[in-house]
Amino acid sequence: MSIRYGLLALLERGPMYGYQLRSAFEETIGATWPLNIGQVYTTLGRLVRDELVESLPEHDAGQRPYRITEAGRAELAGWFGTALPRTDRPRDELTIKLALALATPGVDIDTVVDTQRAASRRALQEFVRRKIRDTRADNVSGRLVLDAMIFQTEAEIRWLDHCLETLGRAATQPAAEQPVAEQP
C-alpha cells in the first residue's frame, strides 16, 4: 500500500498533523498494518515538496497540521480511478524463498513448506479472532481489510498444500534423463 496515497486520502477528510494521520491510518485499516511515525513525516515532506500537500502554521502545542492541495486531490482521484496491475505489487518473498529452497542443496523443502503452513494457519486464526472481536458496526473499512487478509492467508495455505502435492508427485516420478554435455 502506498503511504503517499493513504495520507492524501486521510487529508481529504480535513487538515491533520502527523500523529493524527498515523492514528487515522491505523484505525481505518483495522490496526492490521502499523505505520511508523517517521515514515509519515518523511512522506509528508515529499508530498509538500511535490505540492500535493501544504503545511499550515504550527498550533500552540507545536503541532504542524497539513492540508491537501487541489493538485493532491487530482492525484488522489487519479489513484482511486486506476486499477492496480498485478505487476506493480511487491515481490512475494515466500515464493522466492521456496524457489531458492528447491535450488539449494541440503534444504528440506517439505520442512520449509510445513513451517510456513503452520505459521499461516496461526495467522489465519488470529485474523478470524480479530474479526470476531471487532463488533463495531461503523468499522466497515477495518472489517474489509481483515477479510482481505483472511482471504489472502487462506489462498496462501491452499497454495502451500498445492506445493506439497506437487513436490510429492515430483518425488515419485522418475527423473528425466539429462543430455550429456559434450566435452571439448
Short mmCIF file of C-alpha atoms in Angstrom, two decimals:
data_model
loop_
_atom_site.label_atom_id
_atom_site.label_comp_id
_atom_site.label_asym_id
_atom_site.label_seq_id
_atom_site.Cartn_x
_atom_site.Cartn_y
_atom_site.Cartn_z
CA MET A 1 0.00 0.00 0.00
CA SER A 2 1.31 3.38 -0.90
CA ILE A 3 1.62 5.53 2.20
CA ARG A 4 1.59 8.53 -0.14
CA TYR A 5 -1.97 7.87 -1.28
CA GLY A 6 -3.08 6.77 2.17
CA LEU A 7 -2.05 10.14 3.62
CA LEU A 8 -3.67 12.03 0.75
CA ALA A 9 -6.92 10.14 1.32
CA LEU A 10 -6.84 10.91 5.04
CA LEU A 11 -6.09 14.59 4.42
CA GLU A 12 -9.14 14.74 2.16
CA ARG A 13 -11.13 14.48 5.43
CA GLY A 14 -9.52 17.72 6.63
CA PRO A 15 -6.22 19.09 7.97
CA MET A 16 -4.28 16.80 10.33
CA TYR A 17 -0.84 16.64 11.86
CA GLY A 18 1.45 13.61 11.71
CA TYR A 19 0.30 11.69 14.77
CA GLN A 20 -3.34 12.21 13.83
CA LEU A 21 -2.59 10.81 10.37
CA ARG A 22 -0.89 7.76 11.83
CA SER A 23 -3.80 7.10 14.21
CA ALA A 24 -6.41 7.63 11.47
CA PHE A 25 -4.49 5.32 9.11
CA GLU A 26 -4.30 2.53 11.68
CA GLU A 27 -7.93 2.94 12.68
CA THR A 28 -9.10 2.97 9.05
CA ILE A 29 -7.37 -0.31 8.24
CA GLY A 30 -8.32 -2.03 11.46
CA ALA A 31 -4.85 -1.72 13.07
CA THR A 32 -3.60 -4.53 10.86
CA TRP A 33 -0.57 -2.67 9.47
CA PRO A 34 1.26 -0.42 11.89
CA LEU A 35 2.59 2.80 10.40
CA ASN A 36 5.92 4.21 11.60
CA ILE A 37 5.65 7.90 12.53
CA GLY A 38 8.99 8.59 10.82
CA GLN A 39 7.51 7.20 7.60
CA VAL A 40 4.54 9.54 7.99
CA TYR A 41 6.72 12.64 8.32
CA THR A 42 9.09 11.57 5.53
CA THR A 43 6.11 11.03 3.21
CA LEU A 44 4.55 14.34 4.26
CA GLY A 45 7.83 16.08 3.38
CA ARG A 46 7.74 14.56 -0.11
CA LEU A 47 4.08 15.47 -0.54
CA VAL A 48 4.86 19.09 0.41
CA ARG A 49 7.83 19.08 -1.99
CA ASP A 50 5.58 17.77 -4.78
CA GLU A 51 2.95 20.43 -3.90
CA LEU A 52 0.28 17.81 -3.22
CA VAL A 53 0.05 18.86 0.43
CA GLU A 54 0.78 22.13 2.19
CA SER A 55 1.90 22.62 5.77
CA LEU A 56 -0.05 25.08 7.86
CA PRO A 57 1.24 27.24 10.71
CA GLU A 58 2.02 25.40 13.96
CA HIS A 59 -0.60 25.28 16.69
CA ASP A 60 0.13 26.39 20.25
CA ALA A 61 1.15 22.84 21.11
CA GLY A 62 3.87 22.92 18.43
CA GLN A 63 2.00 20.61 16.11
CA ARG A 64 2.07 21.42 12.41
CA PRO A 65 -1.10 20.42 10.54
CA TYR A 66 -1.07 19.55 6.84
CA ARG A 67 -3.75 20.11 4.22
CA ILE A 68 -4.28 18.52 0.80
CA THR A 69 -3.97 20.85 -2.22
CA GLU A 70 -6.00 20.82 -5.43
CA ALA A 71 -3.08 19.06 -7.13
CA GLY A 72 -3.20 16.50 -4.31
CA ARG A 73 -6.92 15.98 -4.86
CA ALA A 74 -6.33 15.41 -8.57
CA GLU A 75 -3.50 12.93 -7.80
CA LEU A 76 -5.72 11.07 -5.32
CA ALA A 77 -8.66 10.96 -7.77
CA GLY A 78 -6.33 9.51 -10.41
CA TRP A 79 -5.14 6.82 -7.98
CA PHE A 80 -8.69 5.87 -6.98
CA GLY A 81 -9.69 5.80 -10.66
CA THR A 82 -6.87 3.50 -11.78
CA ALA A 83 -6.70 -0.27 -11.27
CA LEU A 84 -3.54 -1.68 -9.70
CA PRO A 85 -1.79 -4.02 -12.12
CA ARG A 86 -0.55 -7.30 -10.65
CA THR A 87 2.97 -6.42 -11.79
CA ASP A 88 3.06 -3.36 -9.53
CA ARG A 89 2.63 -5.34 -6.35
CA PRO A 90 5.64 -6.19 -4.20
CA ARG A 91 7.64 -9.33 -4.85
CA ASP A 92 6.31 -12.31 -2.97
CA GLU A 93 9.11 -13.29 -0.59
CA LEU A 94 7.53 -16.66 0.18
CA THR A 95 7.52 -17.67 -3.49
CA ILE A 96 11.15 -16.58 -3.84
CA LYS A 97 12.07 -18.42 -0.63
CA LEU A 98 10.53 -21.69 -1.84
CA ALA A 99 12.15 -21.40 -5.27
CA LEU A 100 15.53 -20.85 -3.64
CA ALA A 101 14.95 -23.67 -1.16
CA LEU A 102 14.32 -26.04 -4.08
CA ALA A 103 17.56 -24.95 -5.73
CA THR A 104 19.72 -25.03 -2.58
CA PRO A 105 21.40 -28.33 -1.68
CA GLY A 106 20.70 -29.61 1.82
CA VAL A 107 17.42 -27.71 2.34
CA ASP A 108 14.44 -29.87 3.27
CA ILE A 109 11.74 -28.20 1.19
CA ASP A 110 8.95 -30.13 2.92
CA THR A 111 10.03 -28.69 6.27
CA VAL A 112 10.19 -25.18 4.82
CA VAL A 113 6.66 -25.54 3.43
CA ASP A 114 5.31 -27.16 6.62
CA THR A 115 6.84 -24.42 8.79
CA GLN A 116 5.25 -21.69 6.67
CA ARG A 117 1.92 -23.52 6.52
CA ALA A 118 1.79 -23.76 10.33
CA ALA A 119 2.61 -20.06 10.67
CA SER A 120 -0.03 -19.16 8.07
CA ARG A 121 -2.66 -21.21 9.91
CA ARG A 122 -1.81 -19.40 13.17
CA ALA A 123 -2.06 -16.04 11.38
CA LEU A 124 -5.42 -17.05 9.89
CA GLN A 125 -6.75 -17.95 13.33
CA GLU A 126 -5.60 -14.58 14.70
CA PHE A 127 -7.23 -12.65 11.83
CA VAL A 128 -10.51 -14.51 12.42
CA ARG A 129 -10.29 -13.80 16.18
CA ARG A 130 -9.75 -10.09 15.46
CA LYS A 131 -12.73 -10.02 13.15
CA ILE A 132 -14.94 -11.70 15.76
CA ARG A 133 -13.76 -9.27 18.48
CA ASP A 134 -14.47 -6.19 16.35
CA THR A 135 -18.19 -5.78 16.73
CA ARG A 136 -18.33 -2.06 15.85
CA ALA A 137 -20.87 -1.64 13.06
CA ASP A 138 -19.15 1.55 11.84
CA ASN A 139 -15.78 -0.14 11.19
CA VAL A 140 -16.55 -1.37 7.68
CA SER A 141 -13.10 -0.46 6.32
CA GLY A 142 -11.34 -2.36 9.12
CA ARG A 143 -13.51 -5.44 8.58
CA LEU A 144 -12.86 -5.36 4.83
CA VAL A 145 -9.10 -5.17 5.44
CA LEU A 146 -9.33 -8.16 7.79
CA ASP A 147 -11.43 -10.02 5.21
CA ALA A 148 -8.73 -9.38 2.60
CA MET A 149 -6.07 -10.68 4.97
CA ILE A 150 -8.16 -13.75 5.77
CA PHE A 151 -8.75 -14.50 2.06
CA GLN A 152 -5.07 -13.95 1.21
CA THR A 153 -3.95 -16.22 4.03
CA GLU A 154 -6.46 -18.92 3.02
CA ALA A 155 -5.13 -18.68 -0.55
CA GLU A 156 -1.55 -18.96 0.73
CA ILE A 157 -2.43 -22.11 2.69
CA ARG A 158 -4.10 -23.62 -0.40
CA TRP A 159 -1.01 -22.77 -2.47
CA LEU A 160 1.28 -24.35 0.15
CA ASP A 161 -0.89 -27.50 0.08
CA HIS A 162 -0.53 -27.47 -3.71
CA CYS A 163 3.26 -27.13 -3.33
CA LEU A 164 3.37 -30.21 -1.08
CA GLU A 165 1.24 -32.20 -3.54
CA THR A 166 3.41 -31.14 -6.48
CA LEU A 167 6.60 -31.96 -4.60
CA GLY A 168 5.19 -35.35 -3.62
CA ARG A 169 4.31 -36.16 -7.25
CA ALA A 170 7.72 -34.97 -8.45
CA ALA A 171 9.45 -37.21 -5.90
CA THR A 172 7.61 -40.31 -7.19
CA GLN A 173 8.25 -39.65 -10.88
CA PRO A 174 11.49 -40.83 -12.45
CA ALA A 175 13.90 -38.01 -13.19
CA ALA A 176 14.08 -37.10 -16.86
CA GLU A 177 17.31 -38.06 -18.46
CA GLN A 178 19.53 -35.07 -18.85
CA PRO A 179 21.52 -34.72 -22.07
CA VAL A 180 25.21 -35.22 -21.51
CA ALA A 181 27.25 -32.17 -22.37
CA GLU A 182 29.90 -32.75 -24.99
CA GLN A 183 33.46 -32.48 -23.85
CA PRO A 184 35.63 -30.02 -25.84
#
